Coordinates of C-alpha atoms in Angstrom, one line a residue:
Chain A
X199 CA 100.9 100.9 58.4
X200 CA 100.8 97.4 59.9
X201 CA 103.5 98.5 62.4
X202 CA 101.4 101.4 63.4
X203 CA 98.5 99.0 64.1
X204 CA 100.6 96.7 66.2
X205 CA 101.9 99.6 68.2
X206 CA 98.4 100.7 68.9
X207 CA 97.4 97.2 69.9
X208 CA 100.3 97.1 72.3
X209 CA 99.4 100.4 73.9
X210 CA 95.8 99.2 74.2
X211 CA 96.9 96.1 76.0
X212 CA 98.9 98.1 78.5
X213 CA 96.1 100.5 79.2
X214 CA 93.8 97.6 79.6
X215 CA 96.1 96.0 82.1
X216 CA 96.4 99.3 84.1
X217 CA 92.6 99.8 83.8
X218 CA 91.9 96.3 85.2
X219 CA 94.4 96.8 88.0
X220 CA 92.7 100.1 89.0
X221 CA 89.3 98.6 88.6
X222 CA 90.2 95.8 91.0
X223 CA 91.7 98.2 93.4
X224 CA 88.6 100.3 93.4
X225 CA 86.5 97.2 93.8
X226 CA 88.5 96.1 96.8
X227 CA 88.1 99.5 98.5
X228 CA 84.4 99.8 97.5
X229 CA 83.7 96.4 99.1
X230 CA 84.9 97.7 102.4
X231 CA 82.8 100.9 102.0
X232 CA 79.7 99.2 100.9
X233 CA 79.9 96.4 103.5
X234 CA 80.4 98.9 106.3
X235 CA 77.1 100.6 105.4
X236 CA 75.1 97.5 104.4
X237 CA 72.6 95.9 106.7
X238 CA 72.6 92.4 105.2
X239 CA 74.7 91.4 102.2
X240 CA 74.8 87.8 101.1
X241 CA 73.8 86.7 97.7
X242 CA 73.2 90.0 95.9
X243 CA 75.3 92.5 94.1
X244 CA 74.6 95.1 96.8
X245 CA 73.3 94.9 100.4
X246 CA 69.6 94.5 101.0
X247 CA 69.5 97.8 103.0
X248 CA 71.6 100.5 104.3
X249 CA 72.5 101.4 107.9
X250 CA 75.1 103.3 110.0
X251 CA 74.7 101.1 113.0
X252 CA 77.9 99.2 112.4
X253 CA 79.8 102.4 113.1
X254 CA 78.2 102.8 116.5
X255 CA 78.8 99.1 117.2
X256 CA 82.4 99.3 116.2
X257 CA 82.9 102.5 118.1
X258 CA 81.9 100.7 121.4
X259 CA 83.0 97.2 120.7
X260 CA 86.5 97.9 119.5
X261 CA 87.0 100.7 122.1
X262 CA 87.8 103.0 119.2
X263 CA 88.1 106.2 121.3
X264 CA 90.9 104.7 123.3
X265 CA 92.6 103.3 120.2
X266 CA 92.3 106.6 118.4
X267 CA 93.8 108.4 121.4
X268 CA 96.8 106.0 121.4
X269 CA 97.2 106.4 117.7
X270 CA 97.2 110.2 118.0
X271 CA 99.7 110.1 120.9
X272 CA 102.1 107.7 119.1
X273 CA 101.9 109.5 115.7
X274 CA 102.3 112.9 117.4
X275 CA 105.3 111.8 119.4
X276 CA 107.0 110.1 116.5
X277 CA 106.5 113.1 114.2
X278 CA 107.9 115.6 116.8
X279 CA 110.8 113.4 117.9
X280 CA 111.7 112.4 114.3
X281 CA 111.8 116.1 113.4
X282 CA 113.8 117.1 116.4
X283 CA 116.5 114.4 115.9
X284 CA 116.4 114.2 112.1
X285 CA 116.4 117.8 110.9
X286 CA 119.6 118.9 112.8
X287 CA 121.3 115.7 111.6
X288 CA 120.3 116.4 108.0
X289 CA 121.7 120.0 108.4
X290 CA 125.1 118.6 109.6
X291 CA 125.1 116.0 106.8
X292 CA 124.4 118.5 104.1
X293 CA 126.8 121.2 105.3
X294 CA 129.9 119.4 106.5
X295 CA 132.3 116.9 105.1
X296 CA 133.9 114.9 107.8
X297 CA 135.7 111.5 108.1
X298 CA 133.3 108.6 108.2
X299 CA 130.4 110.5 106.6
X300 CA 129.9 107.7 104.1
X301 CA 129.6 105.1 106.9
X302 CA 127.0 107.3 108.7
X303 CA 125.1 107.7 105.4
X304 CA 125.0 103.9 105.1
X305 CA 123.9 103.7 108.7
X306 CA 121.0 105.9 107.9
X307 CA 120.1 104.0 104.8
X308 CA 120.0 100.6 106.4
X309 CA 116.8 101.0 108.5
X310 CA 115.0 102.1 105.3
X311 CA 116.2 99.2 103.2
X312 CA 115.8 96.3 105.7
X313 CA 112.1 95.4 106.0
X314 CA 110.6 96.1 109.4
X315 CA 109.7 92.6 110.2
X316 CA 113.3 91.5 109.9
X317 CA 114.8 93.9 112.4
X318 CA 111.5 94.2 114.3
X319 CA 112.0 90.8 116.1
X320 CA 115.4 91.6 117.6
X321 CA 114.3 95.2 118.3
X322 CA 111.2 93.9 120.1
X323 CA 113.3 91.5 122.1
X324 CA 115.6 94.3 123.3
X325 CA 112.6 96.5 124.1
X326 CA 110.9 93.7 126.1
X327 CA 114.1 93.3 128.2
X328 CA 114.1 97.0 128.9
X329 CA 110.4 96.7 129.9
X330 CA 109.5 99.3 127.2
X331 CA 107.7 97.0 124.8
X332 CA 104.1 96.7 125.7
X333 CA 104.0 100.4 126.6
X334 CA 103.3 103.3 124.4
X335 CA 107.0 104.4 124.7
X336 CA 108.2 101.1 123.2
X337 CA 105.8 101.7 120.3
X338 CA 107.1 105.2 119.8
X339 CA 110.8 104.2 120.0
X340 CA 110.2 101.3 117.5
X341 CA 108.4 103.6 115.1
X342 CA 111.2 106.1 115.3
X343 CA 113.8 103.6 113.9
X344 CA 112.8 103.9 110.3
X345 CA 111.3 107.5 110.5
X346 CA 114.4 109.3 111.9
X347 CA 116.7 108.3 109.0
X348 CA 113.8 108.9 106.6
X349 CA 113.6 112.6 107.8
X350 CA 117.4 112.9 107.4
X351 CA 117.4 111.6 103.8
X352 CA 114.4 113.8 102.8
X353 CA 115.8 116.9 104.4
X354 CA 119.4 116.8 103.0
X355 CA 118.5 118.1 99.6
X356 CA 116.3 120.8 101.1
X357 CA 119.2 122.1 103.2
X358 CA 121.6 121.9 100.3
X359 CA 119.5 124.3 98.3
X360 CA 119.7 127.1 100.9
X361 CA 122.4 129.6 100.1
X362 CA 125.2 129.1 102.8
X363 CA 125.8 132.9 102.7
X364 CA 122.5 133.4 104.5
X365 CA 123.8 131.4 107.4
X366 CA 127.2 133.1 107.2
X367 CA 125.4 136.5 107.4
X368 CA 123.4 135.4 110.4
X369 CA 126.7 134.2 112.1
X370 CA 128.4 137.5 111.3
X371 CA 125.5 139.3 113.1
X372 CA 126.2 137.2 116.1
X373 CA 123.6 134.4 115.9
X374 CA 124.6 131.3 117.8
X375 CA 123.6 127.8 116.5
X376 CA 120.3 127.9 118.4
X377 CA 119.2 131.2 117.1
X378 CA 120.5 130.3 113.6
X379 CA 118.1 127.3 113.6
X380 CA 115.1 129.0 115.1
X381 CA 115.2 132.3 113.3
X382 CA 116.9 131.5 109.9
X383 CA 116.9 127.8 109.1
X384 CA 113.6 126.6 110.3
X385 CA 111.6 129.3 108.4
X386 CA 113.6 128.6 105.3
X387 CA 113.2 124.9 105.6
X388 CA 109.5 124.9 106.4
X389 CA 108.4 123.4 103.1
X390 CA 110.9 120.5 103.5
X391 CA 110.1 120.0 107.1
X392 CA 106.4 120.0 106.4
X393 CA 106.8 117.4 103.5
X394 CA 109.1 115.2 105.6
X395 CA 106.9 115.2 108.7
X396 CA 103.7 114.7 106.8
X397 CA 105.2 111.6 105.1
X398 CA 106.4 110.4 108.6
X399 CA 102.8 110.9 109.8
X400 CA 101.2 108.9 107.0
X401 CA 103.9 106.1 107.4
X402 CA 103.4 105.9 111.1
X403 CA 99.6 105.6 110.9
X404 CA 100.1 102.8 108.5
X405 CA 103.1 101.2 110.1
X406 CA 101.9 97.7 111.0
X407 CA 104.9 95.5 111.6
X408 CA 106.9 97.5 114.2
X409 CA 103.8 98.5 116.2
X410 CA 102.4 95.0 116.1
X411 CA 105.7 93.5 117.5
X412 CA 106.0 96.1 120.3
X413 CA 102.5 97.0 121.3
X414 CA 100.7 95.7 124.4
X415 CA 96.9 95.6 124.9
X416 CA 96.9 99.3 125.9
X417 CA 99.3 100.6 123.3
X418 CA 97.7 99.4 120.0
X419 CA 97.4 101.8 117.2
X420 CA 94.5 101.7 114.8
X421 CA 96.2 99.5 112.2
X422 CA 97.2 96.9 114.8
X423 CA 93.7 96.9 116.3
X424 CA 92.3 96.4 112.8
X425 CA 94.6 93.4 112.3
X426 CA 93.4 91.8 115.5
X427 CA 89.8 92.5 114.6
X428 CA 90.3 90.8 111.2
X429 CA 92.3 88.0 112.8
X430 CA 89.5 87.2 115.2
X431 CA 86.8 87.6 112.5
X432 CA 83.7 85.6 113.3
X433 CA 83.7 86.9 116.9
X434 CA 82.0 90.1 115.6
X435 CA 80.0 90.9 112.6
X436 CA 82.1 91.5 109.5
X437 CA 80.4 94.8 108.8
X438 CA 81.6 96.3 112.1
X439 CA 85.2 95.2 111.2
X440 CA 84.7 97.0 107.9
X441 CA 83.4 100.0 109.7
X442 CA 86.6 100.1 111.7
X443 CA 88.6 99.6 108.5
X444 CA 86.7 102.7 107.1
X445 CA 87.8 104.7 110.1
X446 CA 91.4 103.7 109.4
X447 CA 91.1 104.2 105.7
X448 CA 89.6 107.7 106.0
X449 CA 92.2 108.8 108.5
X450 CA 95.1 107.6 106.4
X451 CA 93.7 108.9 103.1
X452 CA 92.9 112.3 104.5
X453 CA 96.5 112.7 105.6
X454 CA 97.7 111.3 102.4
X455 CA 95.8 113.9 100.5
X456 CA 97.2 116.7 102.7
X457 CA 100.7 115.2 102.2
X458 CA 100.3 115.1 98.4
X459 CA 99.8 118.8 98.4
X460 CA 103.5 119.1 99.4
X461 CA 105.1 116.1 97.9
X462 CA 105.0 114.1 94.6
X463 CA 103.4 110.6 94.9
X464 CA 106.6 109.0 93.6
X465 CA 108.5 110.5 96.6
X466 CA 106.6 108.2 98.9
X467 CA 108.3 105.2 97.3
X468 CA 111.6 106.5 96.1
X469 CA 112.8 107.9 99.4
X470 CA 115.6 105.4 99.6
X471 CA 116.8 105.8 96.0
X472 CA 120.2 107.2 95.7
Chain B
X174 CA 153.6 135.8 118.1
X175 CA 152.1 132.7 116.4
X176 CA 150.5 130.0 118.4
X177 CA 150.1 126.5 117.1
X178 CA 146.5 125.9 115.9
X179 CA 144.3 124.7 118.7
X180 CA 142.7 121.3 118.7
X181 CA 139.4 122.9 118.1
X182 CA 140.8 124.7 115.0
X183 CA 142.4 121.6 113.7
X184 CA 139.2 119.6 114.1
X185 CA 137.2 122.3 112.4
X186 CA 139.5 122.1 109.4
X187 CA 138.6 118.4 109.0
X188 CA 135.0 119.3 109.1
X189 CA 134.4 118.5 112.8
X190 CA 132.8 121.4 114.7
X191 CA 129.7 122.3 116.6
X192 CA 127.5 121.8 113.5
X193 CA 128.9 118.3 112.8
X194 CA 128.0 117.3 116.4
X195 CA 124.3 117.8 115.4
X196 CA 124.5 114.5 113.7
X197 CA 125.4 112.7 116.9
X198 CA 121.9 112.3 118.5
X199 CA 120.7 110.7 115.3
X200 CA 123.8 108.4 115.0
X201 CA 123.4 107.3 118.6
X202 CA 119.8 106.7 118.1
X203 CA 120.3 104.4 115.1
X204 CA 123.2 102.6 116.8
X205 CA 121.1 102.0 119.9
X206 CA 117.9 100.9 118.3
X207 CA 119.0 99.4 115.0
X208 CA 122.6 98.2 115.2
X209 CA 122.6 97.1 118.8
X210 CA 119.4 95.1 118.5
X211 CA 120.7 93.4 115.4
X212 CA 124.0 92.5 117.1
X213 CA 122.2 91.5 120.2
X214 CA 119.8 89.3 118.2
X215 CA 122.8 87.7 116.5
X216 CA 124.4 87.0 119.9
X217 CA 121.1 85.8 121.4
X218 CA 120.6 83.3 118.5
X219 CA 123.8 81.6 119.6
X220 CA 122.7 81.3 123.2
X221 CA 119.8 78.9 122.9
X222 CA 117.6 77.7 125.7
X223 CA 119.1 74.3 125.5
X224 CA 122.1 72.8 123.8
X225 CA 125.3 74.2 122.2
X226 CA 125.7 77.6 120.6
X227 CA 124.5 76.3 117.2
X228 CA 121.5 74.4 118.6
X229 CA 118.9 76.9 117.2
X230 CA 120.3 76.8 113.7
X231 CA 120.6 73.0 113.9
X232 CA 117.0 72.8 115.0
X233 CA 115.8 75.1 112.3
X234 CA 117.5 73.2 109.5
X235 CA 116.5 69.8 110.8
X236 CA 112.8 70.5 111.3
X237 CA 110.9 70.6 108.1
X238 CA 108.2 72.6 109.8
X239 CA 110.8 75.4 110.2
X240 CA 113.1 75.1 107.2
X241 CA 110.3 74.6 104.8
X242 CA 109.2 78.2 105.5
X243 CA 112.2 79.5 103.5
X244 CA 111.0 77.6 100.4
X245 CA 107.3 78.6 101.0
X246 CA 108.3 82.2 101.3
X247 CA 110.5 82.1 98.2
X248 CA 107.7 80.4 96.3
X249 CA 105.4 83.4 97.1
X250 CA 107.9 86.2 97.0
X251 CA 109.9 85.4 93.8
X252 CA 107.2 84.9 91.2
X253 CA 105.2 87.9 92.5
X254 CA 108.3 90.2 92.5
X255 CA 109.4 89.1 89.1
X256 CA 105.8 89.6 87.7
X257 CA 105.6 93.0 89.3
X258 CA 108.8 94.2 87.8
X259 CA 108.0 92.7 84.4
X260 CA 104.6 94.4 84.4
X261 CA 106.1 97.7 85.6
X262 CA 108.5 98.1 82.7
X263 CA 106.0 98.4 79.8
X264 CA 103.5 100.3 81.8
X265 CA 106.2 102.8 83.0
X266 CA 107.5 103.2 79.4
X267 CA 104.0 104.1 78.3
X268 CA 103.2 106.4 81.3
X269 CA 106.4 108.3 80.9
X270 CA 105.0 109.7 77.6
X271 CA 101.8 110.8 79.4
X272 CA 101.5 114.5 80.3
X273 CA 99.2 114.1 83.3
X274 CA 100.9 111.3 85.3
X275 CA 99.9 112.7 88.6
X276 CA 96.4 111.3 88.8
X277 CA 97.7 107.8 88.0
X278 CA 100.6 107.9 90.4
X279 CA 98.2 109.2 93.1
X280 CA 95.8 106.3 92.6
X281 CA 98.7 103.9 92.7
X282 CA 100.1 105.3 95.8
X283 CA 96.9 104.6 97.7
X284 CA 97.4 100.8 98.2
X285 CA 101.0 101.4 99.4
X286 CA 99.8 104.0 101.9
X287 CA 96.8 101.9 103.2
X288 CA 99.1 99.0 103.8
X289 CA 98.7 95.2 103.8
X290 CA 96.3 94.9 106.7
X291 CA 93.6 97.0 105.0
X292 CA 94.2 95.4 101.6
X293 CA 93.8 92.0 103.3
X294 CA 90.5 93.1 104.9
X295 CA 89.2 94.4 101.5
X296 CA 90.3 91.3 99.6
X297 CA 88.6 89.0 102.1
X298 CA 85.3 90.2 100.8
X299 CA 86.3 91.1 97.3
X300 CA 87.9 87.8 96.4
X301 CA 85.4 85.7 98.4
X302 CA 83.1 83.2 96.7
X303 CA 80.3 85.8 96.7
X304 CA 82.6 88.8 96.2
X305 CA 82.4 91.1 93.3
X306 CA 85.3 89.5 91.4
X307 CA 83.8 86.0 91.2
X308 CA 80.3 87.4 90.6
X309 CA 81.5 89.5 87.7
X310 CA 83.4 86.6 86.2
X311 CA 80.4 84.3 86.5
X312 CA 78.0 86.9 85.0
X313 CA 80.2 87.1 82.0
X314 CA 80.4 83.4 81.8
X315 CA 84.2 83.3 82.2
X316 CA 83.9 80.7 85.0
X317 CA 81.1 78.4 86.1
X318 CA 82.0 78.1 89.8
X319 CA 83.6 80.7 92.1
X320 CA 87.4 80.7 92.1
X321 CA 88.9 79.7 95.4
X322 CA 91.2 82.7 96.0
X323 CA 91.1 82.9 99.8
X324 CA 93.0 81.1 102.5
X325 CA 95.5 79.6 100.0
X326 CA 98.5 80.7 98.0
X327 CA 96.5 82.9 95.6
X328 CA 95.1 85.2 98.3
X329 CA 98.6 86.1 99.5
X330 CA 100.0 86.4 96.0
X331 CA 97.2 88.7 94.9
X332 CA 97.6 90.9 98.0
X333 CA 101.3 91.2 97.2
X334 CA 100.4 92.1 93.6
X335 CA 98.0 94.9 94.8
X336 CA 100.6 96.4 97.2
X337 CA 103.7 95.4 95.3
X338 CA 102.9 96.4 91.7
X339 CA 102.5 100.1 92.6
X340 CA 105.7 100.1 94.5
X341 CA 107.8 98.6 91.7
X342 CA 106.0 100.7 89.1
X343 CA 106.7 104.0 90.9
X344 CA 110.3 103.0 91.4
X345 CA 110.7 101.9 87.7
X346 CA 109.0 105.1 86.6
X347 CA 111.4 107.2 88.5
X348 CA 114.3 105.3 86.8
X349 CA 112.9 105.5 83.4
X350 CA 112.1 109.2 83.5
X351 CA 115.8 109.7 84.6
X352 CA 117.0 108.5 81.1
X353 CA 117.6 111.3 78.7
X354 CA 114.9 111.0 75.9
X355 CA 117.4 112.3 73.4
X356 CA 119.3 109.0 73.6
X357 CA 116.2 107.2 72.4
X358 CA 115.6 109.8 69.8
X359 CA 119.1 109.4 68.4
X360 CA 118.5 105.7 68.1
X361 CA 115.2 106.4 66.3
X362 CA 116.9 108.8 63.9
X363 CA 119.5 106.1 63.1
X364 CA 116.7 103.8 62.1
X365 CA 116.2 101.6 65.2
X366 CA 112.7 100.3 65.6
X367 CA 110.8 100.4 68.9
X368 CA 111.9 96.9 69.9
X369 CA 115.5 97.6 69.0
X370 CA 115.4 100.9 70.8
X371 CA 114.2 99.1 73.9
X372 CA 116.6 96.2 73.9
X373 CA 119.7 98.1 72.7
X374 CA 119.3 101.5 74.4
X375 CA 116.7 101.6 77.2
X376 CA 117.1 98.2 78.8
X377 CA 120.9 98.3 79.2
X378 CA 120.5 101.8 80.9
X379 CA 117.7 100.5 83.1
X380 CA 119.5 97.4 84.4
X381 CA 121.0 99.1 87.5
X382 CA 117.7 100.7 88.4
X383 CA 115.8 97.5 87.8
X384 CA 118.2 95.6 89.9
X385 CA 117.6 97.9 92.9
X386 CA 113.8 97.7 92.2
X387 CA 113.9 94.0 92.1
X388 CA 116.0 93.8 95.3
X389 CA 113.8 96.2 97.2
X390 CA 110.5 94.6 96.2
X391 CA 111.8 91.1 96.8
X392 CA 112.9 92.0 100.3
X393 CA 109.5 93.5 101.0
X394 CA 107.7 90.5 99.6
X395 CA 109.9 88.1 101.5
X396 CA 109.0 89.6 104.9
X397 CA 105.2 89.4 104.1
X398 CA 103.3 88.8 107.3
X399 CA 99.7 90.2 107.7
X400 CA 98.4 89.0 104.4
X401 CA 100.0 85.6 104.8
X402 CA 98.0 85.2 108.1
X403 CA 94.8 86.8 107.1
X404 CA 94.4 85.8 103.4
X405 CA 96.6 82.7 103.4
X406 CA 96.7 79.3 105.1
X407 CA 99.1 80.2 107.9
X408 CA 99.3 76.7 109.2
X409 CA 100.2 75.2 105.8
X410 CA 100.8 76.4 102.3
X411 CA 101.5 80.0 103.2
X412 CA 103.4 79.5 106.5
X413 CA 106.0 82.1 105.6
X414 CA 109.2 82.6 107.6
X415 CA 108.0 85.7 109.4
X416 CA 105.1 83.6 110.8
X417 CA 107.7 81.1 112.1
X418 CA 109.7 83.9 113.7
X419 CA 106.6 85.5 115.2
X420 CA 105.4 82.2 116.7
X421 CA 108.8 81.5 118.2
X422 CA 108.9 84.9 119.9
X423 CA 105.3 85.5 120.9
X424 CA 103.7 82.1 121.2
X425 CA 106.6 80.0 122.5
X426 CA 108.5 82.9 124.1
X427 CA 111.7 81.5 122.8
X428 CA 113.4 84.8 121.9
X429 CA 116.6 82.9 121.1
X430 CA 115.1 80.8 118.4
X431 CA 113.1 83.8 117.2
X432 CA 116.3 85.7 116.8
X433 CA 117.9 82.8 115.0
X434 CA 114.9 82.7 112.5
X435 CA 115.2 86.5 112.1
X436 CA 118.9 86.1 111.3
X437 CA 118.2 83.4 108.8
X438 CA 115.5 85.6 107.2
X439 CA 118.0 88.5 106.9
X440 CA 120.6 86.1 105.6
X441 CA 118.3 84.9 102.8
X442 CA 117.5 88.5 101.9
X443 CA 121.1 89.5 101.9
X444 CA 122.1 86.5 99.7
X445 CA 119.5 87.2 97.1
X446 CA 120.3 90.9 97.0
X447 CA 124.0 90.2 96.7
X448 CA 123.3 87.7 93.9
X449 CA 121.3 90.4 92.1
X450 CA 124.1 93.0 92.6
X451 CA 126.7 90.5 91.2
X452 CA 124.5 89.9 88.2
X453 CA 124.1 93.6 87.7
X454 CA 127.9 94.0 87.8
X455 CA 128.0 91.9 84.7
X456 CA 125.8 94.3 82.8
X457 CA 126.4 97.7 81.3
X458 CA 127.3 100.6 83.6
X459 CA 127.4 104.0 82.2
X460 CA 125.7 107.4 82.3
X461 CA 122.0 107.6 81.7
X462 CA 122.1 111.3 80.7
X463 CA 124.0 112.9 77.9
X464 CA 126.7 115.6 77.9
X465 CA 125.5 118.1 80.4
X466 CA 124.9 115.9 83.5

């Protein structure tokens, strides 16, 4: 009986800790939401009044249209290129055993395990020497470094679960590699490709370090622009920075929700687990 | 008439054919944009602006403003990582019994997805002297004066907790759910109490997974940048090593020194990870599932 009580107390403690964590998390996010809509908020629990003018201010002051355009271009290019390079590579890795496969696997794991800031500095140095850093192409190339291997690792199990006899049949009927991909594999792999590319999309919107290290003034994505806005806080009203943070947050979370229809939340973290 | 197998045929037998070549663009890409920059950075770090090949490293380890960053970063990264992992284990053990885990995992994946910049911006108000946290604590009479949680060590540590705990938790959860529950049930049937089941059965099986979790989350925490600048005191107590590398590269335009700092950063990370793996090697290694793999 006493043991039962202690066990329940232990369970209660754990749920309390989780509850407090989530409460603080919600509090942190709600602060951004409330502040972005508040007219003045100093010594009270909630702002004195409500307004949407910070959004119009942020829209003009931070040049949000231009930043959003760059973000869309970068994210779009990264998603398409990561898919084009990653999916065929995953197919080869899943279907063939060749000498050196282990080494190549390790090669693909490294960019996922090493934190971006560590390899970002030498990568940015190389891109600056090639005069690519500071342009949108430098940002795209840098963002492809972790995302291409990510697509490969996600896609390998999806390829493995396709029956090889389907491919063999297509070959027998005279399909070349190109037709095999377009007419057989891509339709069968659609759920996997969708999951992988949506995760790439969410990760690229939120990828701060690599974009920060390689972006110039005209090639900042939303998250980097947000960093500079927070960094230079005091120049502009805090509420308009929070309005910008809201634009970033809504964009990211909307795509996260879409992605979560196709993947399990744990997959976002355990991608590098072997 | 038999002809000797062509080269094409012989390569195909070893697994090298048109399909295998599909891996090439990807390999070339990773070599060009990951391996080459790393090697180039290593080379660049030995060709300093002034002095002999080792000048950058000598400068780093003789200037306290530079070498202290290692200690500063470790002081933030190690306690937070250990705390995150220690908290993750009991929570994951509890959550694994839950039937509807998805809501919780979805909530926890939000801070990871939003990233450190947004968390920093949120915490700037939330932890501030007039933020909701201090206000609540004062209303309930826990504290008399607002806690100073910003622009010092605590701001950075708390931001690493908010983004780091979900990361370690989700990793730990995936390892714990990989352990066959019948192992624990067998222990229970043989009379082992909850504590004994944990220390004798679950923990030994979890060690390899926990080591990887610890390594991955340490490496993430060690390369902390945005929150150290925005929530910390980047000139003093939270001048982490990535700030030193960034300043060398983009404020002093000394790419050679910046590369050297990046190499030192990588070396510290590798050292700790190797140490963890060696420690893990001393622990139990065996299957976490029973019979039918």
